[in-house]
Short mmCIF file of C-alpha atoms in Angstrom, two decimals:
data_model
loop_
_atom_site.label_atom_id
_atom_site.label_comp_id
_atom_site.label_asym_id
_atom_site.label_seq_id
_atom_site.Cartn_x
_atom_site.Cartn_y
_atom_site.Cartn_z
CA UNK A 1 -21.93 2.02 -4.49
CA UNK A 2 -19.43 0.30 -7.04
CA UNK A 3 -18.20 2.28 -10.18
CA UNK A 4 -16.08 1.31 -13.00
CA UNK A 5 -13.22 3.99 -13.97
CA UNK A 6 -9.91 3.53 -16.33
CA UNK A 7 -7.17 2.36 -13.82
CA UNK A 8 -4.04 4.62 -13.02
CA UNK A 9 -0.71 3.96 -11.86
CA UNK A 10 -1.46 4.42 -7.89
CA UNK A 11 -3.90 0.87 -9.10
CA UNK A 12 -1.05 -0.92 -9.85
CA UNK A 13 -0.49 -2.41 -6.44
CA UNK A 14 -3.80 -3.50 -5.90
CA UNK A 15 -4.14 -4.84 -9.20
CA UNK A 16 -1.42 -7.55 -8.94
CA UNK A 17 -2.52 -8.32 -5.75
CA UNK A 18 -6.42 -9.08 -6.86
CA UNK A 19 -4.20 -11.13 -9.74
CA UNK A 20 -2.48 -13.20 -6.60
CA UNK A 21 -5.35 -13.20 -4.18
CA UNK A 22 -7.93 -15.12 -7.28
CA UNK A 23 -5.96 -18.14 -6.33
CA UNK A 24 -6.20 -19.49 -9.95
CA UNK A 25 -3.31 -17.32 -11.89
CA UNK A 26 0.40 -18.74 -12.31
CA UNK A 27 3.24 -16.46 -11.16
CA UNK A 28 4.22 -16.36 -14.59
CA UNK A 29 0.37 -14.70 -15.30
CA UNK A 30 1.13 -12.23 -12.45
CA UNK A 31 4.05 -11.08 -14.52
CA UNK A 32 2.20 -10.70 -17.45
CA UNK A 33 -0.46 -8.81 -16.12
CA UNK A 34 2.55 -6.78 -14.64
CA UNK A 35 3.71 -6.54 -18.46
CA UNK A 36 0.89 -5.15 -19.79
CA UNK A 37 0.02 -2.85 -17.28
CA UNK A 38 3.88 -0.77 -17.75
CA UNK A 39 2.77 -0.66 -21.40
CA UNK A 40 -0.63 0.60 -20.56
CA UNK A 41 0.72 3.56 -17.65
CA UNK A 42 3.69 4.27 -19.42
CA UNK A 43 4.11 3.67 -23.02
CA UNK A 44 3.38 6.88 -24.79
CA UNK A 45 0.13 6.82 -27.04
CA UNK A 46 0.08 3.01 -26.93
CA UNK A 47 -3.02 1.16 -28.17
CA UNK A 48 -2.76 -2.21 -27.46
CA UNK A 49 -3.67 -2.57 -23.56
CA UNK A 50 -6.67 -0.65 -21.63
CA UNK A 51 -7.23 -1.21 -18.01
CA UNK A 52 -10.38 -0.78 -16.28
CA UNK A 53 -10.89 -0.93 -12.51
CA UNK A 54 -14.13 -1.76 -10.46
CA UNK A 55 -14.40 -0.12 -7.00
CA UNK A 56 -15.94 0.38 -4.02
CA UNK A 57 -16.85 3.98 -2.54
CA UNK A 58 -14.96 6.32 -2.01
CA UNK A 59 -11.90 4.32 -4.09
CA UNK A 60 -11.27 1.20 -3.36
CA UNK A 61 -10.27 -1.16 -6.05
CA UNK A 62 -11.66 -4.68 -6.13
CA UNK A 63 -11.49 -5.94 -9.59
CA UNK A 64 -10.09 -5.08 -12.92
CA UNK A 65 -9.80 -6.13 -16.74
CA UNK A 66 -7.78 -5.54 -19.68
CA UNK A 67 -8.16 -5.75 -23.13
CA UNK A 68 -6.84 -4.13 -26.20
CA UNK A 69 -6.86 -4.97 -30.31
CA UNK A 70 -6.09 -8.42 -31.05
CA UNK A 71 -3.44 -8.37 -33.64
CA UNK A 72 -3.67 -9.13 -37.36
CA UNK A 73 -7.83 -8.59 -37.37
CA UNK A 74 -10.02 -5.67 -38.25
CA UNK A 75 -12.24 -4.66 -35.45
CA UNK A 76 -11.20 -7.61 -32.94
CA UNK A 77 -10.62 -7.15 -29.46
CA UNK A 78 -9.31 -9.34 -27.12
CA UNK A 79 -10.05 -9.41 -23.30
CA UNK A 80 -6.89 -10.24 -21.76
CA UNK A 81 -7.48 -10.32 -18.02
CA UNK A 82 -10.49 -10.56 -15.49
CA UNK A 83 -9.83 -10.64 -11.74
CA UNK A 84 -12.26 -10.16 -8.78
CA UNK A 85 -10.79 -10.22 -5.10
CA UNK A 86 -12.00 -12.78 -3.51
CA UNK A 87 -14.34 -10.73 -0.80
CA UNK A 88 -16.14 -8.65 -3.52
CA UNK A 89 -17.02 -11.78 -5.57
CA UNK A 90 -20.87 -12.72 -6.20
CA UNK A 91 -21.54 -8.89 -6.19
CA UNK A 92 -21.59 -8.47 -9.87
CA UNK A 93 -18.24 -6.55 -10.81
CA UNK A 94 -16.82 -8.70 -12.74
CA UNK A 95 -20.72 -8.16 -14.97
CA UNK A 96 -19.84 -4.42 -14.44
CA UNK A 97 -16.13 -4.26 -15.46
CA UNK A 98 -17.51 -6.56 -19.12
CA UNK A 99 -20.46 -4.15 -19.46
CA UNK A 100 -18.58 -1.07 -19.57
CA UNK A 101 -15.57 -2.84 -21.49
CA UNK A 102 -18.18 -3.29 -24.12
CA UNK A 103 -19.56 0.40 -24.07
CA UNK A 104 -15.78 1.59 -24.81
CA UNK A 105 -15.32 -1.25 -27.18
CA UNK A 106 -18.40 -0.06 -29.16
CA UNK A 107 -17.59 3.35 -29.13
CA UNK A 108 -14.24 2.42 -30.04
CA UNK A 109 -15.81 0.64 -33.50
CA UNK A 110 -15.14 -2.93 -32.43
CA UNK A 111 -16.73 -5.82 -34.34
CA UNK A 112 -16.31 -8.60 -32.33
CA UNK A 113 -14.84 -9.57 -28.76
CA UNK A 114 -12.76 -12.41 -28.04
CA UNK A 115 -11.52 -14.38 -24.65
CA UNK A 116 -9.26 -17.55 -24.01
CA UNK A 117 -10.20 -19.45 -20.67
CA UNK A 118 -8.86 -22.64 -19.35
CA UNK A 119 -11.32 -25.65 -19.78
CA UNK A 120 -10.96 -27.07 -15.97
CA UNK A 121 -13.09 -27.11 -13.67
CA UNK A 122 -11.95 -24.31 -11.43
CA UNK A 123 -12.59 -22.09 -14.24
CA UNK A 124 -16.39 -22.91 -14.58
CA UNK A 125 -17.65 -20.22 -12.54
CA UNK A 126 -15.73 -17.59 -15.15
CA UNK A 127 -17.02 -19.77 -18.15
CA UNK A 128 -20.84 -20.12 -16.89
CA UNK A 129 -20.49 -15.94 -16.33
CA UNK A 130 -19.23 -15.47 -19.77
CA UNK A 131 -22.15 -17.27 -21.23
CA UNK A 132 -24.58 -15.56 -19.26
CA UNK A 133 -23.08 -12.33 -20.30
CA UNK A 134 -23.81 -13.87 -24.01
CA UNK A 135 -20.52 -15.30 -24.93
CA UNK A 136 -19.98 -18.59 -26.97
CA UNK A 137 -17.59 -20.61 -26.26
CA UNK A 138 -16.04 -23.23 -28.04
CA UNK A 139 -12.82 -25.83 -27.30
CA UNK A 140 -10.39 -24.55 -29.69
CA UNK A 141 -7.49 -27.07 -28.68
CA UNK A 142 -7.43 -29.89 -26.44
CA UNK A 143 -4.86 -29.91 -23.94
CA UNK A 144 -3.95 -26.21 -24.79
CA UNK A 145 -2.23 -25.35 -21.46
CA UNK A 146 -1.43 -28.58 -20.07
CA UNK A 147 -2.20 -32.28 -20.22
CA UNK A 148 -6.09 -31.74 -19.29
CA UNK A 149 -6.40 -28.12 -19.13
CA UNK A 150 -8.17 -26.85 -22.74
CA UNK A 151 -7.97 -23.79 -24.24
CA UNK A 152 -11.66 -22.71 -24.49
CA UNK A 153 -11.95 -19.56 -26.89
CA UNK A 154 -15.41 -17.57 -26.20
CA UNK A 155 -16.74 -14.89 -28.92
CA UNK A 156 -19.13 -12.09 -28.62
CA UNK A 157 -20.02 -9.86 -31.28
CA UNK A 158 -20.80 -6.44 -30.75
CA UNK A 159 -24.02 -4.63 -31.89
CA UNK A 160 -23.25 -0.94 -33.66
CA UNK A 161 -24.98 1.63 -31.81
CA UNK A 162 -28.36 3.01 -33.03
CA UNK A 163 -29.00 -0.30 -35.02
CA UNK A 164 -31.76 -0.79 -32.34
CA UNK A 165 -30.59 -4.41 -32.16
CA UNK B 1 18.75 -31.11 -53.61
CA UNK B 2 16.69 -29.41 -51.23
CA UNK B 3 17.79 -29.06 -47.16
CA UNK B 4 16.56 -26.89 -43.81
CA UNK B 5 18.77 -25.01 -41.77
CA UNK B 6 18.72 -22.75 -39.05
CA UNK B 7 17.95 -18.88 -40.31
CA UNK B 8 20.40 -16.10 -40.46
CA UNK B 9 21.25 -12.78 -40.39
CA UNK B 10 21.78 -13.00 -44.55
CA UNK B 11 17.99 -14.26 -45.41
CA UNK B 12 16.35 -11.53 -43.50
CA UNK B 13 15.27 -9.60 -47.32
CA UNK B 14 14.60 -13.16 -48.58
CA UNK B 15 12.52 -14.38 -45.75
CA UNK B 16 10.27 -10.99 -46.22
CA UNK B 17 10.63 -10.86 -49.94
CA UNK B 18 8.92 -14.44 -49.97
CA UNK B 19 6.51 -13.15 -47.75
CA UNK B 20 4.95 -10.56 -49.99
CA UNK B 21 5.37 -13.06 -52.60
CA UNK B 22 3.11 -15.52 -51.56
CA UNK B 23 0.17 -12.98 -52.22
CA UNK B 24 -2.17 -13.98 -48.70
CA UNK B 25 -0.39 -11.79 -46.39
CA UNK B 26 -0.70 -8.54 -45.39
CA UNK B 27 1.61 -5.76 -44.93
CA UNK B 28 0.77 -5.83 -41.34
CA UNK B 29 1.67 -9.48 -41.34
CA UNK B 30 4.91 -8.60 -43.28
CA UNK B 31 5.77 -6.27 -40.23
CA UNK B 32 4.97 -8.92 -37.99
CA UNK B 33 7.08 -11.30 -39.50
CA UNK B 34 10.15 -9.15 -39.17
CA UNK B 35 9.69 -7.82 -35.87
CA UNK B 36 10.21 -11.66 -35.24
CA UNK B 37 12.86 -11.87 -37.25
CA UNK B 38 14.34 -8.70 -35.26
CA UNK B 39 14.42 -10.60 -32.30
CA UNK B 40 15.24 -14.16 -33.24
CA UNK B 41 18.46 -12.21 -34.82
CA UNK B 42 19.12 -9.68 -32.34
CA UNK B 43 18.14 -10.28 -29.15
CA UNK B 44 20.75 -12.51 -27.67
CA UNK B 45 19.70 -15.64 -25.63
CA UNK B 46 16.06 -15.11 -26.38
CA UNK B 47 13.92 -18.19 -26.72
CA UNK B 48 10.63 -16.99 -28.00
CA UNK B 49 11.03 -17.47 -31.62
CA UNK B 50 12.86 -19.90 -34.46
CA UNK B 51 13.38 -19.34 -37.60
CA UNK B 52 14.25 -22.53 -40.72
CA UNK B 53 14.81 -22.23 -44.10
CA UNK B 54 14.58 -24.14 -46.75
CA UNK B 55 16.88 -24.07 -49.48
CA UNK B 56 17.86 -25.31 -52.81
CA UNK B 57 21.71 -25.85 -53.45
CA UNK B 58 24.06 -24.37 -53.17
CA UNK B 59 21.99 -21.94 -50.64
CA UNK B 60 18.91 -20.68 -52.46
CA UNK B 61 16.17 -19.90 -49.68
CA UNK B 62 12.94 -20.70 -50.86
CA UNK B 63 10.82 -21.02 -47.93
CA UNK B 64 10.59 -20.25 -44.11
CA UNK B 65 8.89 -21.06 -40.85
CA UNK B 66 8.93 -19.53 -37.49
CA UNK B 67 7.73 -21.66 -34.59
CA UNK B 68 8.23 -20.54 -30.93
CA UNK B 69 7.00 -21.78 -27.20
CA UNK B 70 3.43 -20.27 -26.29
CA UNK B 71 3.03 -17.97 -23.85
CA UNK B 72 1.46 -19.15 -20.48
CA UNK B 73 1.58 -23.04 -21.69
CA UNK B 74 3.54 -26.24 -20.47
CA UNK B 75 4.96 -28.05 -22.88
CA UNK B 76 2.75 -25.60 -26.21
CA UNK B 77 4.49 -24.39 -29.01
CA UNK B 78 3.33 -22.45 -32.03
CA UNK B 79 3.53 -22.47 -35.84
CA UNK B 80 3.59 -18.58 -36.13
CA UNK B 81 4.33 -18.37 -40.29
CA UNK B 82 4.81 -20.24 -43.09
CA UNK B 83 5.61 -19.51 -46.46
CA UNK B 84 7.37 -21.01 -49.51
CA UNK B 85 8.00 -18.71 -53.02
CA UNK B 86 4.83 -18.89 -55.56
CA UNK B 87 7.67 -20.05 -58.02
CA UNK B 88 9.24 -23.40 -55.38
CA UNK B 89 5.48 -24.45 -54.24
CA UNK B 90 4.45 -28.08 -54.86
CA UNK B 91 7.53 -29.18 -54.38
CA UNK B 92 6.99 -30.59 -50.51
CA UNK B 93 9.46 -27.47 -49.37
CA UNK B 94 6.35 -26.55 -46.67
CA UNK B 95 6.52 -30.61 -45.53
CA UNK B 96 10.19 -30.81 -44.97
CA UNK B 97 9.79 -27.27 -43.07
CA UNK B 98 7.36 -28.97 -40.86
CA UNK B 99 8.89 -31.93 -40.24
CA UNK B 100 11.88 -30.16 -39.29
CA UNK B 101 10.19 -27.82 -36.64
CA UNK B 102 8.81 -30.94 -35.27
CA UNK B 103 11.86 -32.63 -34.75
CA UNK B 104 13.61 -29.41 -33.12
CA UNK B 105 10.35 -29.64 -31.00
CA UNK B 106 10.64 -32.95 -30.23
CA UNK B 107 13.85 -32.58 -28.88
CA UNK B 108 12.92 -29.49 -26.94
CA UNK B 109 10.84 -31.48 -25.23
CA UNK B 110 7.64 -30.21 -26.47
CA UNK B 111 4.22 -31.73 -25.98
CA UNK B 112 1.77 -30.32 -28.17
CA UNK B 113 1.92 -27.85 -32.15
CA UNK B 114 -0.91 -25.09 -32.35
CA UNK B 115 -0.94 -23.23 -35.40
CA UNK B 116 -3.62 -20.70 -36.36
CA UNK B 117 -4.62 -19.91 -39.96
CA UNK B 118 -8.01 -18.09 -41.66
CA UNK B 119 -10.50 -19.55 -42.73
CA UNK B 120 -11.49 -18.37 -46.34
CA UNK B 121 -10.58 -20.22 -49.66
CA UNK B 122 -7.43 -18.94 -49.89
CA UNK B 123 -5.64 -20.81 -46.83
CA UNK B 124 -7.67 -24.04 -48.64
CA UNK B 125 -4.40 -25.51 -49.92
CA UNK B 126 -2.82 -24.43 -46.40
CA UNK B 127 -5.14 -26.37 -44.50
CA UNK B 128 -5.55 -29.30 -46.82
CA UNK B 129 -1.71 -29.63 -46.01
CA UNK B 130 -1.81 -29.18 -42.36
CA UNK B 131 -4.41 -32.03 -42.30
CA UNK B 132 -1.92 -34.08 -44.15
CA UNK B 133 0.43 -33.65 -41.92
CA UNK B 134 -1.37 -34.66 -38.76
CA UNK B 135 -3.01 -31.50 -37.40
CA UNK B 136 -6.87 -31.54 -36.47
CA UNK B 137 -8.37 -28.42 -37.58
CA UNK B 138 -11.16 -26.51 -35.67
CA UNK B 139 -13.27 -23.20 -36.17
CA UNK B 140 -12.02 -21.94 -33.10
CA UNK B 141 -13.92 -18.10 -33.60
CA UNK B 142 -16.28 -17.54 -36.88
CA UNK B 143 -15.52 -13.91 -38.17
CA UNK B 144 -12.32 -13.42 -36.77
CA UNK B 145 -9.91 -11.80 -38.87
CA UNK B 146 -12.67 -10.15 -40.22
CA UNK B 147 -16.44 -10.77 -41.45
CA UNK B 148 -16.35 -13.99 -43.35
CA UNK B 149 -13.09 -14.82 -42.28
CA UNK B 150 -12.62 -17.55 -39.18
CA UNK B 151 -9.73 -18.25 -36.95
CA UNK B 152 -8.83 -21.59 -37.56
CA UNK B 153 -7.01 -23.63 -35.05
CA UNK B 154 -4.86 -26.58 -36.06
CA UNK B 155 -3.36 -28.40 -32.99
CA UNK B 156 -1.28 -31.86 -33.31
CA UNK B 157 0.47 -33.78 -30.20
CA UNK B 158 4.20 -34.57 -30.65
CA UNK B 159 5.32 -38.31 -29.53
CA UNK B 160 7.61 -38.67 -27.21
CA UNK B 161 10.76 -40.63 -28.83
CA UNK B 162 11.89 -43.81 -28.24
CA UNK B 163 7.96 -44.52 -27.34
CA UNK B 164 7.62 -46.33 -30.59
CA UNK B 165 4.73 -44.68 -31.50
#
């Protein structure tokens, strides 16, 4: 059985590694991950960065994702990070980790979720999931990362519970 | 006359004072502002953040921008603010700015200007101006900021110099 629970500090490890093993994320998006993830286990009441970990009975991690407020808005939330180890993809967790992202995110009051994914091709998988998970997505900029490699921004907006919608 | 310079130390109340001025922003965006400020003054070699000013002689600041190097991109920089006193507007103060940042960017070796802005009436004159200037403006996420109010991303590619182009 796989469950989805908020990630703790004995996660950290495992989390970086899933970052490395993806084979798509820079060194320098290992560090941020790393970044977020000391504000997140040990910054005192913080609010900007929530981990969640997928795992395998009894408790063994094999995915994760973060997200947190996006600055500046009103009920926008951003999802930073989504990682799946390599073994455990085509299993569904990364559709687990999202749904129950959402749940908290609705409970939470959010309005509207928001993603930025590269536009090449070894990203298609992620972008074909995001759109079956009901995502738009549009090209925001044109050679966003690097010469070639878009930024693609994909949107969701949240339903308020008991709206029967 | 008018002229740019580098920001210092002495237009930190200015640069804020304008801010609130200009009437769009929000306290939260005040805050943000000068938590940039804080570390484009303070923290010593940092490279995240730039501030210019322009000024009327003999030193009058009337105007700001703070542009830095996106996280996670090659070559990416961003427009984070720009403002210029109700009382100075019209006057091609925001232009100069601009073209300023541009050339520091140039130089810098930078390959590409994103700058996001909202989408209600308000930021019309905004993003008449950034189309003036050369940036191509796209609804990146309807409802961002909040209901009725889209992100708006402007992006523009730098040429390289002596390309003659």
């Amino acid at each position: 059985m796989v469950f989805v629970r908020k990630a703790e500090e004995r996660d950290r490890e495992v989390i970086l590694t899933i970052t490395k093993a993806v084979g798509v994320f820079t060194s320098e998006d290992v560090a941020c991950v790393d970044e977020l993830l000391e504000t997140y286990l040990h910054k005192p009441d913080q609010q900007e960065y929530y981990f969640l970990v997928a795992c395998d009975e009894p408790d063994q991690v094999r995915g994760y994702t973060a997200y947190g407020p996006t600055p500046l808005t009103d009920g926008t939330y951003d999802m930073y990070w989504l990682a799946v180890t390599p073994e455990a993809q085509g299993r569904g967790l990364a559709k687990l980790l999202f749904l129950r992202a959402e749940e908290e995110l609705v409970s939470a009051g959010a309005r509207l979720i928001v993603l930025e994914t590269s536009g090449t091709s070894e990203y298609a998988p992620a972008r074909a999931m995001y759109e079956r998970l009901g995502y738009e997505g549009r090209i925001a900029v044109p050679d966003f990362y690097r010469t070639g490699d878009d930024l693609v921004i994909f949107h969701k907006h949240l339903r308020k519970h008991g709206l029967g919608q």
